Structure formats: C-alpha cells, structure tokens
Coordinates of C-alpha atoms in Angstrom, one line a residue:
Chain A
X1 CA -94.8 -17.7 -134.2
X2 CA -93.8 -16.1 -130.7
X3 CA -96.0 -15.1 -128.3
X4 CA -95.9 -11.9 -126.4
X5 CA -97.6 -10.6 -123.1
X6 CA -97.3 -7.2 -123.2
X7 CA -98.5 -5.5 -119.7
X8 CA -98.8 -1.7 -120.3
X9 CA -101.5 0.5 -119.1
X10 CA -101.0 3.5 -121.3
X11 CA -103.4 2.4 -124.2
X12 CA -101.4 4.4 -127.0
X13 CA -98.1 2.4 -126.1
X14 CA -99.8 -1.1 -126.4
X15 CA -101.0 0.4 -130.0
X16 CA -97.9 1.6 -131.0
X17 CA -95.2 -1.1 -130.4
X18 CA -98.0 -3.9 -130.0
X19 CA -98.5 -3.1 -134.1
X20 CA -94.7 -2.5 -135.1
X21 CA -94.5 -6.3 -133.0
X22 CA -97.2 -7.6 -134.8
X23 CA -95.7 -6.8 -137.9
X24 CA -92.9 -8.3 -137.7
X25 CA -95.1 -11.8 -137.0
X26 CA -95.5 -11.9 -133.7
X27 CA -98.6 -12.1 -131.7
X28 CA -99.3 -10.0 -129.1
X29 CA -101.3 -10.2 -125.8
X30 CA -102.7 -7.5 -124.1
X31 CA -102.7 -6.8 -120.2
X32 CA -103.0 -3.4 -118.9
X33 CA -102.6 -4.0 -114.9
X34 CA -100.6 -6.0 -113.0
X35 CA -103.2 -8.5 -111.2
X36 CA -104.4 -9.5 -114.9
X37 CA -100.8 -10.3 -115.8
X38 CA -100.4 -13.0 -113.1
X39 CA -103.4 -14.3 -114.3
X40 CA -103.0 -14.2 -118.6
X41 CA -99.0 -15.5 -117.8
X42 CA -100.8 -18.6 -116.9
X43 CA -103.4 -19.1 -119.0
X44 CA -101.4 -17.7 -122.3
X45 CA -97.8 -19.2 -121.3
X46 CA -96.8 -16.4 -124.0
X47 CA -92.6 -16.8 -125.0
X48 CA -91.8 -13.4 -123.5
X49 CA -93.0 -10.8 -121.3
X50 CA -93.0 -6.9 -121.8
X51 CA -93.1 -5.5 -118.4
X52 CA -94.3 -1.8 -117.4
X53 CA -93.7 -1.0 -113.9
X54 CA -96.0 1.6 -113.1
X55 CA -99.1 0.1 -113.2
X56 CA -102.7 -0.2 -111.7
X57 CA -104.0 -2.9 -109.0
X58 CA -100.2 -4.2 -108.6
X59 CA -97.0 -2.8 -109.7
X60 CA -94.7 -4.5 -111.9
X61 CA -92.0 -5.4 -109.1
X62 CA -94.7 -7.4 -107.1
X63 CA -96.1 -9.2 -111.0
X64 CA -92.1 -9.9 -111.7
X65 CA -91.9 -11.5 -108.0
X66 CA -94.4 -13.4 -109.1
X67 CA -93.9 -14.5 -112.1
X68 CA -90.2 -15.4 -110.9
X69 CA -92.2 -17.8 -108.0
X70 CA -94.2 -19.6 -110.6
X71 CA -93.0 -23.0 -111.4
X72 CA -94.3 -22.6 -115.2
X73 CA -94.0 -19.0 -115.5
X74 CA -90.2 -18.3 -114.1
X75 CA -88.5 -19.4 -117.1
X76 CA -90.0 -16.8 -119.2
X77 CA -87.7 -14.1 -120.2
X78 CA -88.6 -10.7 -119.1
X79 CA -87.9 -6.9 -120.7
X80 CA -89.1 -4.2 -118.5
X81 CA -89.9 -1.2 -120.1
X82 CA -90.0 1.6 -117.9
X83 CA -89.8 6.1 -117.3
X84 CA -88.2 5.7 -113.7
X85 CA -84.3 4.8 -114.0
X86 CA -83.2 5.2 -110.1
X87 CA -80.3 2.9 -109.3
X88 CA -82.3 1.4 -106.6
X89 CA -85.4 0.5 -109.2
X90 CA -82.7 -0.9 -111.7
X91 CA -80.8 -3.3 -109.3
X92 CA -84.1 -4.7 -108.0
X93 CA -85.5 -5.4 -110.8
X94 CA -82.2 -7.2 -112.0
X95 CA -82.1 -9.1 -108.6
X96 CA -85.6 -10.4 -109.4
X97 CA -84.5 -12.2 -112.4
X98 CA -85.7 -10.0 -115.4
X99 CA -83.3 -10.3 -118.8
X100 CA -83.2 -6.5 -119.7
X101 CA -84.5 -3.0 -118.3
X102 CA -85.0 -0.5 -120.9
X103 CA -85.7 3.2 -119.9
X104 CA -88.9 4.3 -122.9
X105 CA -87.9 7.9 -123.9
X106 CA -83.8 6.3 -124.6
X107 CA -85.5 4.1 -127.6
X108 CA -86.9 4.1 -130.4
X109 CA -89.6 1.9 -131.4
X110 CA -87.2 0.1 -133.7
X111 CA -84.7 -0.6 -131.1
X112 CA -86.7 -1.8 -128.9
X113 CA -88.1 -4.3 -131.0
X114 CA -84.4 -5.3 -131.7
X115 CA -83.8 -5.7 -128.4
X116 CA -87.2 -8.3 -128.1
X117 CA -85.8 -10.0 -131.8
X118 CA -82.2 -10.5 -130.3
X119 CA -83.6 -12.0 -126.7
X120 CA -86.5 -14.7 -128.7
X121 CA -83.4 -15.4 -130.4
Chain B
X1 CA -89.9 3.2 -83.6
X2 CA -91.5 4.8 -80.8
X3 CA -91.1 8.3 -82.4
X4 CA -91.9 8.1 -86.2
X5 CA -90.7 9.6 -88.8
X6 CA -93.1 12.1 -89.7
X7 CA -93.4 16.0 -89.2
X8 CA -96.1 15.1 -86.8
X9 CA -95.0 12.5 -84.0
X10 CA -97.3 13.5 -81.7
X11 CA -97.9 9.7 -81.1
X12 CA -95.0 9.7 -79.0
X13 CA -95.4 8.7 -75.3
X14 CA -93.4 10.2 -72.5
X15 CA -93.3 7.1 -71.1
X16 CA -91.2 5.3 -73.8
X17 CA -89.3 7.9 -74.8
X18 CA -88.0 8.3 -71.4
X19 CA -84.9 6.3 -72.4
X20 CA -83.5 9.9 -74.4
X21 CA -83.9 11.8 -71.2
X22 CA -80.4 10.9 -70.2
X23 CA -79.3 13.9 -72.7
X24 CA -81.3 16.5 -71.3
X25 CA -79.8 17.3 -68.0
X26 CA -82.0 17.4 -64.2
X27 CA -82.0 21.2 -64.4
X28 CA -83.9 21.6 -67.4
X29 CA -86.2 19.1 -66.2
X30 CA -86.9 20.8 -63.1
X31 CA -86.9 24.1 -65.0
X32 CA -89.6 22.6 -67.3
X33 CA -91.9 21.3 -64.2
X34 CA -91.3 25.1 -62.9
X35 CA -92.7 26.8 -66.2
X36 CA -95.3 24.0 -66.6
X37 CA -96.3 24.8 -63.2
X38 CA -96.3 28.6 -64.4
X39 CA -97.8 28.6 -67.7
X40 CA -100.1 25.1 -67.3
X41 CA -98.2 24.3 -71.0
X42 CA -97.5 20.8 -71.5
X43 CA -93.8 22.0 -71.9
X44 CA -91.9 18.5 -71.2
X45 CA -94.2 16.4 -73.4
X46 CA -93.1 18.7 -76.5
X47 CA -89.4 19.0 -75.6
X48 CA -89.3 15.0 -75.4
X49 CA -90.8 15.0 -78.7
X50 CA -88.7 17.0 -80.1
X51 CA -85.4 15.6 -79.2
X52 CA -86.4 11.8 -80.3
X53 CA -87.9 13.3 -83.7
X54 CA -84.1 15.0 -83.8
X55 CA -82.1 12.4 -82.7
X56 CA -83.8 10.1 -85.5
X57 CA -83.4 12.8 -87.9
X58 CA -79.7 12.1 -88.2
X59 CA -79.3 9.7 -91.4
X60 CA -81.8 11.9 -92.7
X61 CA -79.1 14.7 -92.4
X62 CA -76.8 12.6 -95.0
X63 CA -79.8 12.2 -97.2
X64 CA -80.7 15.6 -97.8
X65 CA -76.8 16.6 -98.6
X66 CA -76.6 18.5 -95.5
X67 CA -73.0 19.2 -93.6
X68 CA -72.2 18.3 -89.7
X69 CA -72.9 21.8 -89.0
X70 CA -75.9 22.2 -90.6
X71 CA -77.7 19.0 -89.0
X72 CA -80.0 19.5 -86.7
X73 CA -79.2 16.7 -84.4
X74 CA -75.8 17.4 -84.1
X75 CA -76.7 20.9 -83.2
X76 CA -79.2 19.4 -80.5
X77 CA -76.3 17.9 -78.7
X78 CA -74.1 20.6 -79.0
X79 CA -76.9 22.9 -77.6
X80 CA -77.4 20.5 -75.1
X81 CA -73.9 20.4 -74.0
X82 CA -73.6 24.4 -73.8
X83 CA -76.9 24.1 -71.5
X84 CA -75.1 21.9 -69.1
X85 CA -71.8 23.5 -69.0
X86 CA -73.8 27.1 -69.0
X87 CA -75.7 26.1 -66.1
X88 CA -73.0 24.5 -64.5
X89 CA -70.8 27.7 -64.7
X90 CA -74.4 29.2 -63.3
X91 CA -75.0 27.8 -60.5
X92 CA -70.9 27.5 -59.5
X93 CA -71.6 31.9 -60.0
X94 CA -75.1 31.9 -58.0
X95 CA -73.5 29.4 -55.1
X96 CA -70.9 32.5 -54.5
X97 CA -73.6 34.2 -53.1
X98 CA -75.2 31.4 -51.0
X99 CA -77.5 33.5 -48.7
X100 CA -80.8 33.1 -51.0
X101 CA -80.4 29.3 -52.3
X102 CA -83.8 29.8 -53.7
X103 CA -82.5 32.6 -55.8
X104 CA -79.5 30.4 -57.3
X105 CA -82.0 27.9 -58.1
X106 CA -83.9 30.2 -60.1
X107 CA -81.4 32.2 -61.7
X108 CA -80.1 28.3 -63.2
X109 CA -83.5 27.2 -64.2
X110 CA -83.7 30.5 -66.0
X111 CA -80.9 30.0 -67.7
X112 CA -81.1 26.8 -68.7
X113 CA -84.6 27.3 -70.0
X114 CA -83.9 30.2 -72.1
X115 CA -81.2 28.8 -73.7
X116 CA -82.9 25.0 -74.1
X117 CA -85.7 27.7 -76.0
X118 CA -83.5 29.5 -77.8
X119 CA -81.7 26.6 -79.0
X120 CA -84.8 24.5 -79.8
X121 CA -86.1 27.4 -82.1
X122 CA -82.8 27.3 -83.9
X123 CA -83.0 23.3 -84.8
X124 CA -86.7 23.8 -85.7
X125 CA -85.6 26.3 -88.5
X126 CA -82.8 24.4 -89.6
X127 CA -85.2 21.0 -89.6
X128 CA -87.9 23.6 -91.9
X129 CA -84.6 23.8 -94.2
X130 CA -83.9 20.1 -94.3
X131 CA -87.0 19.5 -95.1
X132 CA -87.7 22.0 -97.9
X133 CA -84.7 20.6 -99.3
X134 CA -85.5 17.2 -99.7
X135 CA -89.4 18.6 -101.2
X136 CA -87.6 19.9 -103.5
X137 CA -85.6 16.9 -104.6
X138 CA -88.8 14.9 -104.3
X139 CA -90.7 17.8 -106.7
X140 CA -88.4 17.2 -109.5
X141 CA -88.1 13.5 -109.3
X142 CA -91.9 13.7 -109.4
X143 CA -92.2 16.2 -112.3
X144 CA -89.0 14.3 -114.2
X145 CA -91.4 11.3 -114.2
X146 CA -94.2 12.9 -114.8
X147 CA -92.7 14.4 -117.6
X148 CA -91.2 11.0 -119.1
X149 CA -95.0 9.3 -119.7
X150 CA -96.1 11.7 -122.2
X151 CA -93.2 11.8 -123.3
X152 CA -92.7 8.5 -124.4
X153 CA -95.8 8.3 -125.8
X154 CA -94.6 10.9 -127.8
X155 CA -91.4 9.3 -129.3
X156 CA -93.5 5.7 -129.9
X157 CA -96.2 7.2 -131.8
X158 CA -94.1 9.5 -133.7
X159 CA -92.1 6.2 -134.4
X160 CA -95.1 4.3 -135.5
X161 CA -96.3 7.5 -137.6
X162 CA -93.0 7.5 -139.6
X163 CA -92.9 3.8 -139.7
X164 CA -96.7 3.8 -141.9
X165 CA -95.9 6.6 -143.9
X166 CA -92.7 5.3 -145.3
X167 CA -94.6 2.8 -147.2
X168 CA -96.7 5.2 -148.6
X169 CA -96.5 8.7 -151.1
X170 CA -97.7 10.6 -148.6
X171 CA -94.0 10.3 -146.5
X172 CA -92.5 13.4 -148.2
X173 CA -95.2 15.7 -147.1
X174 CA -94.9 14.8 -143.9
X175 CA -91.5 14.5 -143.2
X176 CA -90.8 17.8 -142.0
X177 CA -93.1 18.2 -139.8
X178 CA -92.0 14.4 -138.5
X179 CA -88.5 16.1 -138.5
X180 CA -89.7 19.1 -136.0
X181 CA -91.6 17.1 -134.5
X182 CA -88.9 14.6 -133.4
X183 CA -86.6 17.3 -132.7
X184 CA -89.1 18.9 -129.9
X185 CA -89.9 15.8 -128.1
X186 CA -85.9 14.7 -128.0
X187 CA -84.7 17.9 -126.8
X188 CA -87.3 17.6 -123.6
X189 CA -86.6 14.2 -123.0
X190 CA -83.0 15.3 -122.8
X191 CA -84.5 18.2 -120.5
X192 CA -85.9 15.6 -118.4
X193 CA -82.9 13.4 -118.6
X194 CA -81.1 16.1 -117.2
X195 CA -83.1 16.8 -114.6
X196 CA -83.0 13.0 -113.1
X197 CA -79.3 13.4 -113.1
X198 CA -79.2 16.4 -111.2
X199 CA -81.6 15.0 -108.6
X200 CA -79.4 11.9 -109.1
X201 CA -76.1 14.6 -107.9
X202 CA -77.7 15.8 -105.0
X203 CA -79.6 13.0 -103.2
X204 CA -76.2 11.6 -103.1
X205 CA -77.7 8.3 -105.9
X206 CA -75.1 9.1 -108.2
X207 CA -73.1 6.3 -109.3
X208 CA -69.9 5.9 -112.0
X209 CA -70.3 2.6 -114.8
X210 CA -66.2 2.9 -114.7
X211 CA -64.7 1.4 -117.2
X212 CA -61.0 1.6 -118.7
X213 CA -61.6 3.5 -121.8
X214 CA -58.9 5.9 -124.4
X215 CA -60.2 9.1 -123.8
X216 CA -59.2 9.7 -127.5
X217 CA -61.4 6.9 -129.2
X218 CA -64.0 8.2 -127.0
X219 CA -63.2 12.0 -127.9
X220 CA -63.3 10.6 -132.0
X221 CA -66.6 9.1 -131.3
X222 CA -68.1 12.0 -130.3
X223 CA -66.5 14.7 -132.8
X224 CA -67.9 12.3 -135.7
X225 CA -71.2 12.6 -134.2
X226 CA -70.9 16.8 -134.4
X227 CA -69.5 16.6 -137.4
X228 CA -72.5 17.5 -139.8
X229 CA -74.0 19.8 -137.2
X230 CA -70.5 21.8 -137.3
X231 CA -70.2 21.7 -141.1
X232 CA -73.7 23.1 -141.1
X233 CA -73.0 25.9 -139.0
X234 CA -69.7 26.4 -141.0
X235 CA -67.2 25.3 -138.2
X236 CA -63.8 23.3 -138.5
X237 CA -63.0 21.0 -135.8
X238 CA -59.4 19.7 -135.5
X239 CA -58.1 16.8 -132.9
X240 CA -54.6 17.3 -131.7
X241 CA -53.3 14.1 -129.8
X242 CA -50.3 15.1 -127.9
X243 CA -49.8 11.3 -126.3
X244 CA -50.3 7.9 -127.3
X245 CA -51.3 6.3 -123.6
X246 CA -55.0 7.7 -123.0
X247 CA -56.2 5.0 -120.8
X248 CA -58.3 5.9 -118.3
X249 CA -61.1 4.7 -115.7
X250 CA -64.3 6.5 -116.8
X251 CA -67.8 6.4 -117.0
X252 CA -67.8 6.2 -121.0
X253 CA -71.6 7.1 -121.3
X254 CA -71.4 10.1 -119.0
X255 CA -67.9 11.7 -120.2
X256 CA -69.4 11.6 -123.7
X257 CA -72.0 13.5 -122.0
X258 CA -69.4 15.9 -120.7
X259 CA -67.2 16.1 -124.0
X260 CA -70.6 16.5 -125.9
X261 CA -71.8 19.3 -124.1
X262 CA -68.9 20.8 -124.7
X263 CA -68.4 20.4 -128.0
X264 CA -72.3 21.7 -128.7
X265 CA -71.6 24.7 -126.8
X266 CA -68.5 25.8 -128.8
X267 CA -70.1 25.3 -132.2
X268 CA -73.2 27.2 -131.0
X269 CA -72.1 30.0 -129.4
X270 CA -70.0 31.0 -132.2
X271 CA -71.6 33.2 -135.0
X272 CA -70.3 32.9 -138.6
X273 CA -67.4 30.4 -139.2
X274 CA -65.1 29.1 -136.6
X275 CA -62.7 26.9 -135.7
X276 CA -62.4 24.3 -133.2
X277 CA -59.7 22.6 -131.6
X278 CA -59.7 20.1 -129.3
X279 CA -56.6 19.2 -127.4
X280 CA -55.4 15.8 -125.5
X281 CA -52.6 16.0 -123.3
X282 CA -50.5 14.3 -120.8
X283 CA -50.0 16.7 -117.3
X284 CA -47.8 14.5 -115.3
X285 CA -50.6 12.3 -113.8
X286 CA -53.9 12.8 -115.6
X287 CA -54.8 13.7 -119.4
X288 CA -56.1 16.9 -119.9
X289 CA -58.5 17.3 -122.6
X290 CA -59.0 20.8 -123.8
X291 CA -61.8 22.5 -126.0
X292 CA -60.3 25.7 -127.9
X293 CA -63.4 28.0 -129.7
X294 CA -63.2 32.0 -131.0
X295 CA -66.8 32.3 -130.7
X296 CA -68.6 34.9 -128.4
X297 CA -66.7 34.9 -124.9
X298 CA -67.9 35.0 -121.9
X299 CA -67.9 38.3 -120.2
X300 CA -65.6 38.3 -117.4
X301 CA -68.5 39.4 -114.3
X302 CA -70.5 36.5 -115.6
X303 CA -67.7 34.1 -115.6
X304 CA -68.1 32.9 -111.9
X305 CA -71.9 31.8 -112.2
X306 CA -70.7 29.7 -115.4
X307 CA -71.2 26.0 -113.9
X308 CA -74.1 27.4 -111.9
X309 CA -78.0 25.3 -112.2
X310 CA -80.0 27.3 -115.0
X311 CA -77.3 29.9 -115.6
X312 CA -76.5 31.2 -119.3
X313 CA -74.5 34.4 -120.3
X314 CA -76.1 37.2 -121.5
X315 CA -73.8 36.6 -124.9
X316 CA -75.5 32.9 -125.0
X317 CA -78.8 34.2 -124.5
X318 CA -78.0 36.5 -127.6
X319 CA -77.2 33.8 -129.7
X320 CA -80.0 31.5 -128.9
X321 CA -83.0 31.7 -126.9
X322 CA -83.3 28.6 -126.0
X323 CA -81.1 26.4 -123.6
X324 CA -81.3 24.7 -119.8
X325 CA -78.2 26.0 -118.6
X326 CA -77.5 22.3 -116.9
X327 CA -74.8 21.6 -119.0
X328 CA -72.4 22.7 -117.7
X329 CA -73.5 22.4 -114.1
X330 CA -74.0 18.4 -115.0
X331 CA -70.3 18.3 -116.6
X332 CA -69.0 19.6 -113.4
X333 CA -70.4 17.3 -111.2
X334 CA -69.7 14.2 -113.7
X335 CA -66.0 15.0 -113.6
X336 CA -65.5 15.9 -110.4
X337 CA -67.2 12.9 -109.4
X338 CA -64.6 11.2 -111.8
X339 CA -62.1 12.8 -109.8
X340 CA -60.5 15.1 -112.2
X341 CA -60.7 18.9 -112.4
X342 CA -62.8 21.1 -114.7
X343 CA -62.2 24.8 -115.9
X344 CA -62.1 27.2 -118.7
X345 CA -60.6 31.0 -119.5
X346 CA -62.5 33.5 -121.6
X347 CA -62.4 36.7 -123.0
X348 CA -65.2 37.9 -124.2
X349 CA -66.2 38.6 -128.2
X350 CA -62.8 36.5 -128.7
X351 CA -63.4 32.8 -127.8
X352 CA -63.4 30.4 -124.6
X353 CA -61.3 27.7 -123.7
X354 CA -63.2 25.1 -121.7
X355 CA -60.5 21.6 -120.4
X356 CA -61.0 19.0 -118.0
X357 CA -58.3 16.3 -116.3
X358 CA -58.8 12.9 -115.2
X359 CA -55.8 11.0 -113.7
X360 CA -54.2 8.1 -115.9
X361 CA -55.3 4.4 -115.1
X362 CA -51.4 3.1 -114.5
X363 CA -50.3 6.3 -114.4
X364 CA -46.6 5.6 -114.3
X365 CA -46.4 4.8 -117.7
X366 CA -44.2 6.9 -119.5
X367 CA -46.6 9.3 -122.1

C-alpha cells in the first residue's frame, strides 16, 4: 500500500482528495506548512509527494529545494498542485526536479488522482 | 544599486550618484546652485534623484508594455539634450549683446531651468502612468489568484460530493443542483482563466507551446465537442475542407481556445435555428479558417469595439445577459501572436462571418 505526503494548507482540499486517495487504498499523510514537510519527508519516507506551493512558514519552492538536496528524500517523485500558472513559477519548479505541475481549478478530482495512479505506477 | 527601485529613493546620496551628473550639463548646475541660493530648496539633491530613479527605470519601460516614446527615460535624455542645445543657442543669442555678461548668464540659467522644470514635470506624469499601469497588471494577477483558491475548493468538494452520492439513492435528487452547481463554478474558473491570460498578453509573459498540428483534425475536435450544445439550441454545423495540406505550427491548446470561442459565439448569438458553416481554405501562403452564422449581426457603429477588453454588442447583450466580453479580445491576441490575421464582416439581424489565417508550416507545398 503506497504512501502519500500530502502538504496542503487549505483543510477542505486535504479532506477532499485525501479521502477520494484513501479510497482507492492509499494512505495518506497530512502536512499543512512547508517547515513540517521537510520534517514528516523524513520521518514518513512516504512513495510520493503532493506539493502546494502557497503555503505557511516556507513556500513549496524552498520544501521542493529541499527535498531535491536530501540524500533519502530526492528520489521521491513529486506532483505539485498549484492556483498560480506563470511561466516563470512552472519552469522553476520543473528545473527543481518535480515529475508533474498540475494547475487545481483544470482538474477534476478524478484526474488528478489518475495522474498520482499513473506516476506510483 | 545606489538608487533603488522604489517610488521613494530618497536614500540616494549625492555623493554616489555623482557618476550620472555627466548628463545634466554645467549650466543647469550652476542654474540650480542659483535657485538653491534663491529659494534655500534643496533643488540639486531632488534633480539627482530623479534622473538615477529614471535612468534605472528603463527595463521597467519594456515591462509595463510601454513604447520608446512613452518611456520616461528616454524622454529624460531627450529633454536633456533640448536643454543643452536650447541653452547653447541661448547664450550664442545673449553673447550678441556682450555689454551685460551678467545678464547673458542669467537669461541661460533661466532658460535652462525652466525647461529642466518643465521637462521634469512631464516624466514625473508619464512615470505616475507607468506605474498605474503595472498596478493594474499586478491587481488582476492578485485577484485572478485570489479568485482560483476558493475556487478550487469549489470544484474538489463538488467532486467529492458527487463522488459519495453516486453510491447512494439519494444521487438523483441531487443531481441537478450538482449540475448548476458545476456549471457556476466552471464558468468563473474560465473567468479567471481568462483573466491570467490577459495579464499574461500584456506583461509581455505570453508564450506559444508550438506544435505542427492539421488545423482541420483540430477544427473536428472541437466541432464534436459543440455538437450537443448546437443540437440543443437547434443549430446545424457543417465543415467544408477546401484542401488536403492543413499543417501548421500552432499552439494546439490556445487555437482550440480561439476556434471555440468562436464556435460558442455563433451558436449563441443566434435565436431559433441556424446554420453554421465553417470553412478551411488555402490563401496562397496561410489557411484561412472561416466561421459563417445567420444569427443576430452586429450593428455596423459597434463593429470597431468588437475585439475590444469587456466589450459586447447591444444585440449580444439582448440575447444573453451574461458574458466577459474577453473572447474575442483573447482570440485576437492568440492569433496575432501566432502570426496570422483575424477579422469578420457583419450585417446586422442577418449573420456574421468571423475567419482567421495562419501561414502553412512548408508552405510551398502545392494545396
């Protein structure tokens, strides 16, 4: 069963896709800022990581730096799921390694959970 | 940066800033000391100011979509070479009556001063304009975002709502409202879509995924998405390929975009039944693709604001209350962008006939 850090800090987001994902057998972990992402990547080693950008304490492009400089977590796959969709943000966030960036209000629920089957392979 | 980039730099010290004094000329300088002298204003200090705070101001000038002759700094210079060649012209004048060389001294400081004013109070309106500008770009990026939280929010838990009550009996009472419901919150996403792209257009961020594409697979694609909304509203819509070689080099998501939007606009603006034709041709070195409707026209005074932001005829209005008017604007600036050409005729309470052209990837194939 796949693991999943999902760092989000809009509480009815977490709800609604963390559910639809544990439904389909997955299990979810919860972070809703980016300091406690660093630190539940580590301690959770989850299989993939959901990545908001706009987020408390530290943004997501600073976490994904991170995560990306951390021996054990920089193989993880990333999705970010973002509202912004400037070219700039985009290319960055490519540059820093992440697998897919996926703009919230252009998918449904179900796609998006296509999109995390497809990557976990 | 000695002089930073804020509306306030009044961090900057003569000293440093020195270095720029090469553009202002020695008249104006002693001109200056002669009104600070006067007036016991700090006069130099602010003009020094000024003309780093303009001088740095010039990539922001390509930033905020403004032309050569609209940007401050180049004006600066300008200004500052009509103050030199003014006081030049001056002085040679004033030296023809060399009795009172205190008098030609004054008359060139005068000059020079009154114009370095003048010309100051020019660029600091034009820099208000600048500014104001690129507010306004940063306003609706803000409120786009802003927008797009709630927003998705929206679409997830309406998702999730659908997703539970499918399993249950209770789906079938629901599902209209889940269908209005869906319907809302997609058509102010698109709202806010469009405003990004508009921001996107005029902060200069706008950038083509090209790709070689048939404009008539893509032109199929889209019909066959329209189709149920035109049968609904009791509207034929009829292809006519007039080549076989469509390739092009396009940006497939965003000339659907432009295709759709006009494709929506024919089958809404016309009341009743109607038919629709949509033409592809060959024009020596682009396709033109044309959208034929006899729906309500656009009247011919209001035909010049039609790819205007936010404008919609009075006859669209009529028909439905409700629309952006950024269509057509966005279309515009999508295939121009493309480098084609975008236009349309119309007579009014007869039909309109909106086409676009976008040259031919290996255009010297034969059609």
């Amino acid at each position: 069963m796949a693991k999943i850090l999902f760092v989000e800090d809009e509480p009815a987001l977490q709800k609604a896709l963390g559910e639809m994902l544990a439904e389909e057998g997955y299990e979810i972990v919860q972070s809703l800022d980016g300091e406690t992402a660093l630190r539940m990547a580590k301690s959770e080693k989850p299989d993939l990581i959901l990545l908001d950008l706009i987020l408390p304490k530290k943004d997501g492009f600073s976490a994904l730096e991170d995560f990306k400089k951390d021996p054990d977590l920089k193989n993880i796959p990333v999705l970010v799921l973002s509202n912004l969709d400037r070219v700039e943000d985009i290319g960055r966030v490519m540059s820093l390694g992440a697998r897919a960036y996926l703009v919230k209000t252009s998918y449904q629920l179900s796609e998006v959970v296509q999109k995390i089957k497809d990557v976990l392979g | 940066m000695f002089c930073r980039n804020t509306v306030s730099p009044e961090q900057v010290s003569v000293h440093e800033s020195e270095k720029s004094l090469s553009l202002s000329s020695r008249g104006s300088e002693t001109s200056a000391q002669f009104l600070r002298v006067v007036s016991g204003y700090p006069l130099p200090h602010i003009l020094l100011r000024n003309l780093c705070y303009n001088i740095l101001m010039f990539p922001e000038c390509k930033k905020t979509g403004l032309r050569l002759w609209q940007c401050p700094p180049f004006l600066f210079i300008i200004m500052g070479v009509v103050t030199i060649l003014s006081m030049v012209a001056t002085y040679v004048l004033a030296s023809r009556r060399a009795d009172e060389p205190q008098i030609a001294a004054l008359i060139v400081a005068g000059v020079a001063a009154f114009l370095f004013i003048i010309g100051n109070l020019i660029i600091n309106s034009f820099n208000r304009i600048a500014e104001a500008n690129r507010l306004k770009s940063e306003f609706i990026y803000i409120i786009s975002h802003q927008l797009r939280s709630p927003l998705a929010i929206l679409k997830w838990t309406l998702d999730m709502l659908e997703h539970r009550l499918n399993k249950t009996s209770s789906y079938s009472l629901a599902e209209n409202f889940i269908y209005t419901l869906r319907n809302s919150s997609e058509y102010l996403i698109r709202l806010a879509d469009s405003l990004f792209e508009i921001n996107r257009f005029e902060s200069g961020s706008f950038v083509l995924k090209k790709e070689t594409m048939s404009l008539v697979d893509l032109t199929r694609e889209i019909v066959n998405i329209f189709i149920k909304y035109a049968e609904a509203s009791n509207k034929k819509i009829s292809i006519e390929e007039e080549t076989n070689f469509s390739t092009i080099a396009a940006d497939k998501a965003r000339l659907g975009l432009v295709m759709s939007n006009l494709l929506d606009n024919a089958i809404r603006y016309t009341s009743g039944a109607g038919d629709i034709i949509i033409k592809i041709s060959r024009e020596g070195p682009n396709l033109r693709w044309g959208i034929k409707d006899n729906g309500v026209g656009i009247n011919s005074e209001q035909q010049k604001h039609i790819f205007q932001k936010f404008f919609r005829s009075t006859e669209v209005k009529n028909e439905q209350v409700n629309g952006s008017g950024l269509g057509l604007y966005i279309a515009k600036q999508i295939i121009e962008a493309s480098g084609g050409k975008i236009n349309f005729s119309s007579q009014e309470g007869q039909g309109s006939q909106f086409w676009f052209t976008l040259p031919v990837v290996g255009s010297d194939k034969p059609s």
